[in-house]
mmCIF file of C-alpha atoms in Angstrom:
data_model
loop_
_atom_site.group_PDB
_atom_site.id
_atom_site.type_symbol
_atom_site.label_atom_id
_atom_site.label_comp_id
_atom_site.label_asym_id
_atom_site.label_seq_id
_atom_site.Cartn_x
_atom_site.Cartn_y
_atom_site.Cartn_z
ATOM 1 C CA UNK A 1 -33.242 -55.685 -23.285
ATOM 2 C CA UNK A 2 -32.933 -52.208 -24.889
ATOM 3 C CA UNK A 3 -31.627 -50.801 -21.600
ATOM 4 C CA UNK A 4 -28.996 -53.523 -21.372
ATOM 5 C CA UNK A 5 -27.893 -52.923 -24.964
ATOM 6 C CA UNK A 6 -27.589 -49.215 -24.283
ATOM 7 C CA UNK A 7 -25.485 -49.851 -21.139
ATOM 8 C CA UNK A 8 -23.212 -52.088 -23.212
ATOM 9 C CA UNK A 9 -22.913 -49.327 -25.842
ATOM 10 C CA UNK A 10 -21.971 -46.751 -23.160
ATOM 11 C CA UNK A 11 -19.381 -49.051 -21.669
ATOM 12 C CA UNK A 12 -17.874 -49.664 -25.140
ATOM 13 C CA UNK A 13 -17.794 -45.948 -25.802
ATOM 14 C CA UNK A 14 -16.139 -45.283 -22.445
ATOM 15 C CA UNK A 15 -13.470 -47.919 -23.135
ATOM 16 C CA UNK A 16 -12.710 -46.466 -26.583
ATOM 17 C CA UNK A 17 -12.390 -42.866 -25.283
ATOM 18 C CA UNK A 18 -10.310 -43.950 -22.314
ATOM 19 C CA UNK A 19 -7.913 -45.807 -24.636
ATOM 20 C CA UNK A 20 -7.698 -42.795 -27.007
ATOM 21 C CA UNK A 21 -6.976 -40.418 -24.153
ATOM 22 C CA UNK A 22 -4.383 -42.824 -22.713
ATOM 23 C CA UNK A 23 -2.672 -43.206 -26.053
ATOM 24 C CA UNK A 24 -2.552 -39.424 -26.470
ATOM 25 C CA UNK A 25 -1.315 -38.993 -22.884
ATOM 26 C CA UNK A 26 -4.357 -36.875 -22.078
ATOM 27 C CA UNK A 27 -6.035 -37.146 -18.668
ATOM 28 C CA UNK A 28 -9.598 -35.805 -18.348
ATOM 29 C CA UNK A 29 -9.808 -32.293 -16.916
ATOM 30 C CA UNK A 30 -12.376 -31.135 -14.322
ATOM 31 C CA UNK A 31 -12.282 -27.422 -13.558
ATOM 32 C CA UNK A 32 -13.818 -25.716 -10.551
ATOM 33 C CA UNK A 33 -13.577 -22.118 -9.374
ATOM 34 C CA UNK A 34 -14.514 -18.545 -10.091
ATOM 35 C CA UNK A 35 -14.357 -16.072 -13.016
ATOM 36 C CA UNK A 36 -10.696 -16.826 -13.624
ATOM 37 C CA UNK A 37 -11.772 -20.221 -15.003
ATOM 38 C CA UNK A 38 -15.442 -19.673 -15.998
ATOM 39 C CA UNK A 39 -16.026 -20.485 -19.665
ATOM 40 C CA UNK A 40 -19.752 -19.538 -19.736
ATOM 41 C CA UNK A 41 -21.433 -21.086 -16.640
ATOM 42 C CA UNK A 42 -23.157 -17.890 -15.598
ATOM 43 C CA UNK A 43 -24.725 -17.461 -19.039
ATOM 44 C CA UNK A 44 -27.149 -20.152 -17.883
ATOM 45 C CA UNK A 45 -28.190 -18.211 -14.766
ATOM 46 C CA UNK A 46 -30.911 -15.799 -15.939
ATOM 47 C CA UNK A 47 -30.787 -13.748 -12.741
ATOM 48 C CA UNK A 48 -27.023 -13.474 -12.517
ATOM 49 C CA UNK A 49 -25.340 -10.107 -12.512
ATOM 50 C CA UNK A 50 -21.913 -11.770 -12.757
ATOM 51 C CA UNK A 51 -21.945 -12.332 -16.468
ATOM 52 C CA UNK A 52 -19.682 -11.494 -19.374
ATOM 53 C CA UNK A 53 -21.748 -12.601 -22.381
ATOM 54 C CA UNK A 54 -21.722 -9.127 -23.965
ATOM 55 C CA UNK A 55 -19.123 -6.967 -25.785
ATOM 56 C CA UNK A 56 -16.379 -5.971 -25.518
ATOM 57 C CA UNK A 57 -15.794 -9.286 -23.781
ATOM 58 C CA UNK A 58 -14.675 -11.841 -26.356
ATOM 59 C CA UNK A 59 -13.483 -9.189 -28.817
ATOM 60 C CA UNK A 60 -10.468 -11.417 -29.688
ATOM 61 C CA UNK A 61 -12.392 -14.701 -29.506
ATOM 62 C CA UNK A 62 -13.301 -16.364 -32.807
ATOM 63 C CA UNK A 63 -15.745 -14.069 -34.639
ATOM 64 C CA UNK A 64 -15.559 -11.662 -31.650
ATOM 65 C CA UNK A 65 -18.186 -13.729 -29.784
ATOM 66 C CA UNK A 66 -18.713 -12.834 -26.099
ATOM 67 C CA UNK A 67 -18.743 -16.367 -24.699
ATOM 68 C CA UNK A 68 -19.176 -15.543 -21.004
ATOM 69 C CA UNK A 69 -15.439 -15.547 -20.333
ATOM 70 C CA UNK A 70 -14.235 -12.523 -18.387
ATOM 71 C CA UNK A 71 -11.639 -11.851 -21.025
ATOM 72 C CA UNK A 72 -10.985 -10.411 -24.442
ATOM 73 C CA UNK A 73 -10.431 -13.995 -25.609
ATOM 74 C CA UNK A 74 -9.441 -17.202 -23.920
ATOM 75 C CA UNK A 75 -8.683 -17.684 -20.206
ATOM 76 C CA UNK A 76 -6.238 -19.856 -18.294
ATOM 77 C CA UNK A 77 -8.589 -22.840 -18.215
ATOM 78 C CA UNK A 78 -8.620 -22.802 -22.019
ATOM 79 C CA UNK A 79 -4.819 -22.590 -22.290
ATOM 80 C CA UNK A 80 -4.254 -25.356 -19.769
ATOM 81 C CA UNK A 81 -6.534 -27.662 -21.757
ATOM 82 C CA UNK A 82 -4.598 -26.821 -24.946
ATOM 83 C CA UNK A 83 -1.273 -27.516 -23.193
ATOM 84 C CA UNK A 84 -2.653 -30.948 -22.341
ATOM 85 C CA UNK A 85 -3.423 -31.622 -25.967
ATOM 86 C CA UNK A 86 -7.123 -30.793 -26.231
ATOM 87 C CA UNK A 87 -8.362 -28.602 -29.092
ATOM 88 C CA UNK A 88 -10.658 -26.739 -26.758
ATOM 89 C CA UNK A 89 -11.332 -26.673 -23.056
ATOM 90 C CA UNK A 90 -14.167 -28.567 -21.326
ATOM 91 C CA UNK A 91 -17.628 -26.965 -21.671
ATOM 92 C CA UNK A 92 -19.609 -25.582 -18.750
ATOM 93 C CA UNK A 93 -21.551 -28.200 -16.813
ATOM 94 C CA UNK A 94 -24.823 -26.277 -17.242
ATOM 95 C CA UNK A 95 -24.510 -26.562 -21.043
ATOM 96 C CA UNK A 96 -24.578 -30.346 -20.757
ATOM 97 C CA UNK A 97 -27.788 -30.756 -18.733
ATOM 98 C CA UNK A 98 -29.830 -31.613 -21.827
ATOM 99 C CA UNK A 99 -27.184 -33.963 -23.323
ATOM 100 C CA UNK A 100 -28.165 -37.547 -24.030
ATOM 101 C CA UNK A 101 -26.573 -40.134 -21.711
ATOM 102 C CA UNK A 102 -24.322 -41.104 -24.607
ATOM 103 C CA UNK A 103 -23.153 -37.512 -25.238
ATOM 104 C CA UNK A 104 -22.739 -36.746 -21.554
ATOM 105 C CA UNK A 105 -20.603 -39.824 -20.933
ATOM 106 C CA UNK A 106 -18.503 -39.002 -24.001
ATOM 107 C CA UNK A 107 -17.909 -35.462 -22.680
ATOM 108 C CA UNK A 108 -17.335 -36.482 -19.113
ATOM 109 C CA UNK A 109 -14.498 -38.760 -20.195
ATOM 110 C CA UNK A 110 -12.722 -35.663 -21.492
ATOM 111 C CA UNK A 111 -13.754 -33.277 -18.713
ATOM 112 C CA UNK A 112 -16.274 -30.664 -17.569
ATOM 113 C CA UNK A 113 -15.936 -27.073 -16.358
ATOM 114 C CA UNK A 114 -17.959 -26.160 -13.224
ATOM 115 C CA UNK A 115 -16.369 -22.723 -12.537
ATOM 116 C CA UNK A 116 -18.746 -19.804 -11.941
ATOM 117 C CA UNK A 117 -17.726 -16.136 -12.070
ATOM 118 C CA UNK A 118 -18.215 -14.326 -8.752
ATOM 119 C CA UNK A 119 -18.346 -17.525 -6.703
ATOM 120 C CA UNK A 120 -16.402 -18.392 -3.601
ATOM 121 C CA UNK A 121 -15.508 -21.002 -1.060
ATOM 122 C CA UNK A 122 -18.266 -19.732 1.215
ATOM 123 C CA UNK A 123 -21.748 -20.478 0.014
ATOM 124 C CA UNK A 124 -22.944 -16.874 0.312
ATOM 125 C CA UNK A 125 -20.004 -15.311 -1.458
ATOM 126 C CA UNK A 126 -21.158 -13.572 -4.654
ATOM 127 C CA UNK A 127 -24.893 -14.068 -3.953
ATOM 128 C CA UNK A 128 -27.242 -11.083 -4.164
ATOM 129 C CA UNK A 129 -29.038 -9.760 -1.075
ATOM 130 C CA UNK A 130 -32.471 -11.364 -0.715
ATOM 131 C CA UNK A 131 -34.208 -7.955 -0.820
ATOM 132 C CA UNK A 132 -32.587 -6.937 -4.131
ATOM 133 C CA UNK A 133 -34.624 -7.114 -7.427
ATOM 134 C CA UNK A 134 -32.952 -10.401 -8.350
ATOM 135 C CA UNK A 135 -32.337 -11.536 -4.818
ATOM 136 C CA UNK A 136 -34.371 -14.709 -5.151
ATOM 137 C CA UNK A 137 -32.513 -15.728 -8.292
ATOM 138 C CA UNK A 138 -29.149 -17.531 -8.291
ATOM 139 C CA UNK A 139 -26.267 -15.136 -8.998
ATOM 140 C CA UNK A 140 -23.389 -17.623 -8.920
ATOM 141 C CA UNK A 141 -22.676 -21.348 -8.374
ATOM 142 C CA UNK A 142 -20.723 -21.656 -5.077
ATOM 143 C CA UNK A 143 -17.914 -24.193 -4.681
ATOM 144 C CA UNK A 144 -20.057 -26.616 -2.668
ATOM 145 C CA UNK A 145 -22.659 -26.696 -5.443
ATOM 146 C CA UNK A 146 -19.959 -27.158 -8.101
ATOM 147 C CA UNK A 147 -18.832 -30.265 -6.216
ATOM 148 C CA UNK A 148 -22.455 -31.523 -6.109
ATOM 149 C CA UNK A 149 -22.591 -31.043 -9.924
ATOM 150 C CA UNK A 150 -19.368 -33.032 -10.256
ATOM 151 C CA UNK A 151 -20.942 -35.754 -8.122
ATOM 152 C CA UNK A 152 -23.782 -36.044 -10.597
ATOM 153 C CA UNK A 153 -21.243 -36.475 -13.398
ATOM 154 C CA UNK A 154 -19.540 -39.150 -11.339
ATOM 155 C CA UNK A 155 -22.831 -40.969 -10.928
ATOM 156 C CA UNK A 156 -23.315 -40.947 -14.706
ATOM 157 C CA UNK A 157 -19.888 -42.435 -15.169
ATOM 158 C CA UNK A 158 -20.596 -45.083 -12.500
ATOM 159 C CA UNK A 159 -23.742 -46.072 -14.357
ATOM 160 C CA UNK A 160 -21.857 -46.265 -17.708
ATOM 161 C CA UNK A 161 -18.621 -47.950 -16.545
ATOM 162 C CA UNK A 162 -19.180 -49.414 -13.120
ATOM 163 C CA UNK A 163 -17.509 -48.426 -9.752
ATOM 164 C CA UNK A 164 -13.928 -49.676 -10.192
ATOM 165 C CA UNK A 165 -13.296 -48.364 -13.723
ATOM 166 C CA UNK A 166 -14.820 -45.018 -12.719
ATOM 167 C CA UNK A 167 -12.624 -44.659 -9.639
ATOM 168 C CA UNK A 168 -9.532 -45.716 -11.702
ATOM 169 C CA UNK A 169 -10.471 -43.084 -14.287
ATOM 170 C CA UNK A 170 -11.009 -40.319 -11.704
ATOM 171 C CA UNK A 171 -7.713 -41.131 -9.980
ATOM 172 C CA UNK A 172 -5.890 -40.308 -13.187
ATOM 173 C CA UNK A 173 -7.962 -37.211 -14.056
ATOM 174 C CA UNK A 174 -6.841 -33.691 -13.275
ATOM 175 C CA UNK A 175 -8.810 -31.348 -11.009
ATOM 176 C CA UNK A 176 -7.915 -27.717 -11.538
ATOM 177 C CA UNK A 177 -9.265 -25.283 -8.958
ATOM 178 C CA UNK A 178 -8.973 -21.479 -8.909
ATOM 179 C CA UNK A 179 -11.003 -19.836 -6.144
ATOM 180 C CA UNK A 180 -10.780 -17.640 -3.045
ATOM 181 C CA UNK A 181 -10.406 -14.095 -4.379
ATOM 182 C CA UNK A 182 -14.070 -13.218 -4.052
ATOM 183 C CA UNK A 183 -14.214 -14.459 -0.432
ATOM 184 C CA UNK A 184 -11.285 -12.222 0.437
ATOM 185 C CA UNK A 185 -12.741 -9.226 -1.410
ATOM 186 C CA UNK A 186 -16.026 -9.541 0.449
ATOM 187 C CA UNK A 187 -14.305 -9.867 3.798
ATOM 188 C CA UNK A 188 -12.165 -6.825 3.064
ATOM 189 C CA UNK A 189 -15.137 -4.686 1.984
ATOM 190 C CA UNK A 190 -17.460 -5.813 4.737
ATOM 191 C CA UNK A 191 -15.804 -4.029 7.673
ATOM 192 C CA UNK A 192 -16.366 -7.331 9.497
ATOM 193 C CA UNK A 193 -15.198 -7.393 13.136
ATOM 194 C CA UNK A 194 -13.886 -10.918 12.545
ATOM 195 C CA UNK A 195 -10.103 -10.932 12.909
ATOM 196 C CA UNK A 196 -7.886 -11.838 9.972
ATOM 197 C CA UNK A 197 -6.790 -14.967 11.785
ATOM 198 C CA UNK A 198 -10.295 -16.200 12.431
ATOM 199 C CA UNK A 199 -11.437 -15.361 8.902
ATOM 200 C CA UNK A 200 -8.649 -17.372 7.291
ATOM 201 C CA UNK A 201 -9.129 -20.226 9.799
ATOM 202 C CA UNK A 202 -12.818 -20.343 8.738
ATOM 203 C CA UNK A 203 -11.987 -20.041 5.007
ATOM 204 C CA UNK A 204 -9.284 -22.710 5.261
ATOM 205 C CA UNK A 205 -11.619 -25.066 7.124
ATOM 206 C CA UNK A 206 -14.292 -24.731 4.483
ATOM 207 C CA UNK A 207 -11.789 -25.197 1.640
ATOM 208 C CA UNK A 208 -10.226 -28.245 3.262
ATOM 209 C CA UNK A 209 -13.624 -29.885 3.641
ATOM 210 C CA UNK A 210 -14.415 -29.214 -0.012
ATOM 211 C CA UNK A 211 -11.128 -30.787 -1.090
ATOM 212 C CA UNK A 212 -11.882 -33.754 1.175
ATOM 213 C CA UNK A 213 -15.294 -34.076 -0.512
ATOM 214 C CA UNK A 214 -13.567 -34.359 -3.904
ATOM 215 C CA UNK A 215 -11.092 -36.853 -2.534
ATOM 216 C CA UNK A 216 -13.894 -38.978 -1.135
ATOM 217 C CA UNK A 217 -15.477 -38.921 -4.618
ATOM 218 C CA UNK A 218 -12.301 -40.279 -6.140
ATOM 219 C CA UNK A 219 -10.221 -37.242 -7.141
ATOM 220 C CA UNK A 220 -6.486 -37.695 -6.574
ATOM 221 C CA UNK A 221 -4.611 -35.174 -8.767
ATOM 222 C CA UNK A 222 -5.122 -31.495 -7.896
ATOM 223 C CA UNK A 223 -3.802 -28.460 -9.701
ATOM 224 C CA UNK A 224 -4.603 -25.629 -7.264
ATOM 225 C CA UNK A 225 -4.219 -21.954 -8.153
ATOM 226 C CA UNK A 226 -3.950 -19.608 -5.182
ATOM 227 C CA UNK A 227 -5.096 -16.001 -5.041
ATOM 228 C CA UNK A 228 -3.062 -13.471 -7.063
ATOM 229 C CA UNK A 229 -2.011 -10.012 -5.954
ATOM 230 C CA UNK A 230 -5.566 -8.771 -5.904
ATOM 231 C CA UNK A 231 -4.477 -5.529 -4.208
ATOM 232 C CA UNK A 232 -2.925 -4.588 -7.574
ATOM 233 C CA UNK A 233 -6.087 -4.951 -9.645
ATOM 234 C CA UNK A 234 -7.141 -1.674 -11.315
ATOM 235 C CA UNK A 235 -10.318 -1.670 -9.173
ATOM 236 C CA UNK A 236 -8.178 -1.632 -6.027
ATOM 237 C CA UNK A 237 -5.544 0.797 -7.273
ATOM 238 C CA UNK A 238 -8.417 3.310 -7.551
ATOM 239 C CA UNK A 239 -8.406 3.464 -3.746
ATOM 240 C CA UNK A 240 -4.780 4.618 -3.677
ATOM 241 C CA UNK A 241 -4.054 8.328 -4.332
ATOM 242 C CA UNK A 242 -0.989 7.457 -6.418
ATOM 243 C CA UNK A 243 -2.509 4.377 -8.091
ATOM 244 C CA UNK A 244 -0.391 1.969 -6.026
ATOM 245 C CA UNK A 245 -1.361 -1.504 -4.855
ATOM 246 C CA UNK A 246 -3.410 -2.036 -1.690
ATOM 247 C CA UNK A 247 -0.929 -3.982 0.422
ATOM 248 C CA UNK A 248 -3.521 -5.172 2.949
ATOM 249 C CA UNK A 249 -5.276 -7.147 0.206
ATOM 250 C CA UNK A 250 -1.948 -8.479 -0.997
ATOM 251 C CA UNK A 251 -1.181 -9.584 2.554
ATOM 252 C CA UNK A 252 -4.440 -11.479 2.524
ATOM 253 C CA UNK A 253 -3.489 -13.193 -0.731
ATOM 254 C CA UNK A 254 -0.142 -14.271 0.705
ATOM 255 C CA UNK A 255 -1.817 -15.521 3.893
ATOM 256 C CA UNK A 256 -4.262 -17.629 1.894
ATOM 257 C CA UNK A 257 -1.442 -19.196 -0.149
ATOM 258 C CA UNK A 258 0.252 -20.260 3.071
ATOM 259 C CA UNK A 259 -3.007 -21.710 4.362
ATOM 260 C CA UNK A 260 -3.556 -23.712 1.155
ATOM 261 C CA UNK A 261 0.011 -24.978 1.283
ATOM 262 C CA UNK A 262 -0.529 -26.461 4.705
ATOM 263 C CA UNK A 263 -3.881 -27.928 3.819
ATOM 264 C CA UNK A 264 -2.550 -29.679 0.722
ATOM 265 C CA UNK A 265 0.399 -31.131 2.576
ATOM 266 C CA UNK A 266 -1.838 -32.412 5.350
ATOM 267 C CA UNK A 267 -4.321 -33.996 2.896
ATOM 268 C CA UNK A 268 -1.532 -35.643 0.892
ATOM 269 C CA UNK A 269 -0.457 -37.349 4.098
ATOM 270 C CA UNK A 270 -3.989 -38.510 4.853
ATOM 271 C CA UNK A 271 -5.196 -39.691 1.429
ATOM 272 C CA UNK A 272 -3.252 -42.433 -0.329
ATOM 273 C CA UNK A 273 -2.326 -41.586 -3.929
ATOM 274 C CA UNK A 274 -3.085 -37.849 -3.646
ATOM 275 C CA UNK A 275 -0.748 -35.650 -5.705
ATOM 276 C CA UNK A 276 -0.897 -31.904 -6.018
ATOM 277 C CA UNK A 277 0.595 -28.862 -7.640
ATOM 278 C CA UNK A 278 0.101 -25.444 -6.066
ATOM 279 C CA UNK A 279 0.423 -22.452 -8.292
ATOM 280 C CA UNK A 280 1.552 -19.342 -6.421
ATOM 281 C CA UNK A 281 -0.585 -16.854 -8.330
ATOM 282 C CA UNK A 282 0.571 -13.990 -6.047
ATOM 283 C CA UNK A 283 4.227 -14.541 -6.945
ATOM 284 C CA UNK A 284 3.457 -15.040 -10.574
ATOM 285 C CA UNK A 285 1.513 -11.779 -10.848
ATOM 286 C CA UNK A 286 3.916 -9.645 -8.799
ATOM 287 C CA UNK A 287 6.813 -10.912 -10.926
ATOM 288 C CA UNK A 288 5.082 -9.615 -14.077
ATOM 289 C CA UNK A 289 4.193 -6.284 -12.387
ATOM 290 C CA UNK A 290 7.803 -5.821 -11.280
ATOM 291 C CA UNK A 291 9.278 -6.908 -14.626
ATOM 292 C CA UNK A 292 6.623 -6.111 -17.281
ATOM 293 C CA UNK A 293 8.893 -5.680 -20.267
ATOM 294 C CA UNK A 294 10.326 -9.139 -19.825
ATOM 295 C CA UNK A 295 6.863 -10.444 -20.685
ATOM 296 C CA UNK A 296 5.972 -7.889 -23.388
ATOM 297 C CA UNK A 297 3.616 -5.909 -21.161
ATOM 298 C CA UNK A 298 3.723 -2.125 -21.312
ATOM 299 C CA UNK A 299 0.730 -1.489 -19.024
ATOM 300 C CA UNK A 300 0.247 -3.359 -15.740
ATOM 301 C CA UNK A 301 -1.934 -0.800 -13.920
ATOM 302 C CA UNK A 302 -4.785 0.214 -16.262
ATOM 303 C CA UNK A 303 -7.658 -1.928 -17.426
ATOM 304 C CA UNK A 304 -7.808 -2.433 -21.171
ATOM 305 C CA UNK A 305 -11.621 -2.197 -21.214
ATOM 306 C CA UNK A 306 -13.457 0.125 -18.824
ATOM 307 C CA UNK A 307 -14.345 3.725 -17.934
ATOM 308 C CA UNK A 308 -12.739 6.540 -15.976
ATOM 309 C CA UNK A 309 -9.502 6.635 -14.011
ATOM 310 C CA UNK A 310 -7.351 3.590 -14.763
ATOM 311 C CA UNK A 311 -10.361 2.439 -16.875
ATOM 312 C CA UNK A 312 -11.504 0.894 -13.579
ATOM 313 C CA UNK A 313 -14.592 2.880 -12.578
ATOM 314 C CA UNK A 314 -16.975 0.592 -14.442
ATOM 315 C CA UNK A 315 -17.151 -2.954 -15.818
ATOM 316 C CA UNK A 316 -16.236 -3.661 -19.447
ATOM 317 C CA UNK A 317 -19.334 -3.077 -21.594
ATOM 318 C CA UNK A 318 -20.187 -2.069 -25.212
ATOM 319 C CA UNK A 319 -19.848 1.657 -24.262
ATOM 320 C CA UNK A 320 -16.525 1.366 -22.473
ATOM 321 C CA UNK A 321 -13.105 2.539 -23.644
ATOM 322 C CA UNK A 322 -11.263 -0.279 -25.382
ATOM 323 C CA UNK A 323 -7.491 -0.396 -25.728
ATOM 324 C CA UNK A 324 -6.002 -1.374 -29.085
ATOM 325 C CA UNK A 325 -2.800 -3.100 -27.948
ATOM 326 C CA UNK A 326 -4.480 -5.762 -25.821
ATOM 327 C CA UNK A 327 -1.496 -8.103 -25.882
ATOM 328 C CA UNK A 328 0.480 -5.452 -23.982
ATOM 329 C CA UNK A 329 -1.977 -5.074 -21.119
ATOM 330 C CA UNK A 330 -1.905 -7.236 -17.978
ATOM 331 C CA UNK A 331 -5.501 -6.461 -17.072
ATOM 332 C CA UNK A 332 -8.524 -6.858 -19.311
ATOM 333 C CA UNK A 333 -11.020 -5.193 -16.995
ATOM 334 C CA UNK A 334 -11.032 -3.898 -13.435
ATOM 335 C CA UNK A 335 -10.381 -7.427 -12.069
ATOM 336 C CA UNK A 336 -9.422 -9.961 -14.724
ATOM 337 C CA UNK A 337 -6.360 -10.690 -16.843
ATOM 338 C CA UNK A 338 -6.143 -10.283 -20.594
ATOM 339 C CA UNK A 339 -5.865 -13.303 -22.859
ATOM 340 C CA UNK A 340 -2.110 -12.660 -23.107
ATOM 341 C CA UNK A 341 -1.753 -12.668 -19.317
ATOM 342 C CA UNK A 342 -3.935 -15.784 -19.009
ATOM 343 C CA UNK A 343 -1.727 -17.623 -21.498
ATOM 344 C CA UNK A 344 1.402 -16.609 -19.599
ATOM 345 C CA UNK A 345 -0.138 -17.820 -16.355
ATOM 346 C CA UNK A 346 -1.112 -21.190 -17.885
ATOM 347 C CA UNK A 347 2.332 -21.757 -19.387
ATOM 348 C CA UNK A 348 3.950 -20.850 -16.036
ATOM 349 C CA UNK A 349 1.649 -23.271 -14.179
ATOM 350 C CA UNK A 350 2.326 -25.990 -16.712
ATOM 351 C CA UNK A 351 6.078 -25.696 -17.052
ATOM 352 C CA UNK A 352 7.265 -23.184 -14.403
ATOM 353 C CA UNK A 353 9.888 -23.580 -11.682
ATOM 354 C CA UNK A 354 9.165 -24.151 -7.976
ATOM 355 C CA UNK A 355 9.240 -20.403 -7.336
ATOM 356 C CA UNK A 356 5.864 -20.187 -9.048
ATOM 357 C CA UNK A 357 4.432 -23.714 -8.782
ATOM 358 C CA UNK A 358 5.331 -26.448 -6.293
ATOM 359 C CA UNK A 359 6.158 -29.126 -5.353
ATOM 360 C CA UNK A 360 5.726 -30.069 -9.030
ATOM 361 C CA UNK A 361 4.299 -28.160 -11.984
ATOM 362 C CA UNK A 362 1.096 -29.038 -13.744
ATOM 363 C CA UNK A 363 2.877 -30.887 -16.536
ATOM 364 C CA UNK A 364 4.610 -33.105 -14.013
ATOM 365 C CA UNK A 365 1.283 -33.604 -12.210
ATOM 366 C CA UNK A 366 -0.331 -34.803 -15.428
ATOM 367 C CA UNK A 367 2.434 -37.365 -15.913
ATOM 368 C CA UNK A 368 2.590 -38.498 -12.263
#
């Protein structure tokens, strides 16, 4: 009897939240990916070396708290949630594991963030060698495991609402995914004999299967963010005598965007009701690098927080050099954008023209 009453309570809660979200025009938001979207997942991995829960990370967050975001403040996942009308972005999945069923259902109806800094499409991307001191501990949550975590959330919703309402809810929810950079970095650094064509065929095959898995679980609306001009990160400019971009890495980023474009078109033909928006992160970033003053940036080469040449010889940490005019820097550390750059990226994804996001932007996707 108590179990039945609790199930009725959960169903009533779900109905109320769904109606509130519908009235406000807010779909739920599920976020998967890497450090560009991580809001603290890796804080919950004791053995992880891909963490940002220490200063100067978070210096511009409320009370200067290092939240685990690889940023001086908010990241693009946060700003996208705000643009959709939420006060704050969805919490990391690992922060919800001890929630009551009531609290978990309530949060799931708004969204969850599964993104993990350092992760990739390939399961081994970002993981530590098994013979390293922390090699037996999990360093990152790969994409496949993020999808498994989402499946557990889906099961909770099924138990609370039943199959048909859950699938209807998921078909209207937004799935934002930002991943792929770390796979490309590792391939580039590995001196792997695998040809570029075979590498991207393998990467695309894995990514397509992961998107199919989400589609089979009920996802229908995808906001995909491709790989930016990673050859222009401060960490990569270090390898150029004049501090220029590494064009081979940028070529890889462009190749991956083309691969994703074809995958999404093919899947939209195969799965009824699928809609997507593909953000061209390469084009967005290069546009800012080529026209910095249009966007109030005065430094697009040097990391705001770091050590040595271009502030890119070490990660941001409490002993690093910290720039004062953070709103004028494109890069926060040797890889990641500043809060100002993340906000610009989110606004462009949400409202931008087809040059930067196609065939529709994220705002149009939310309304579709």
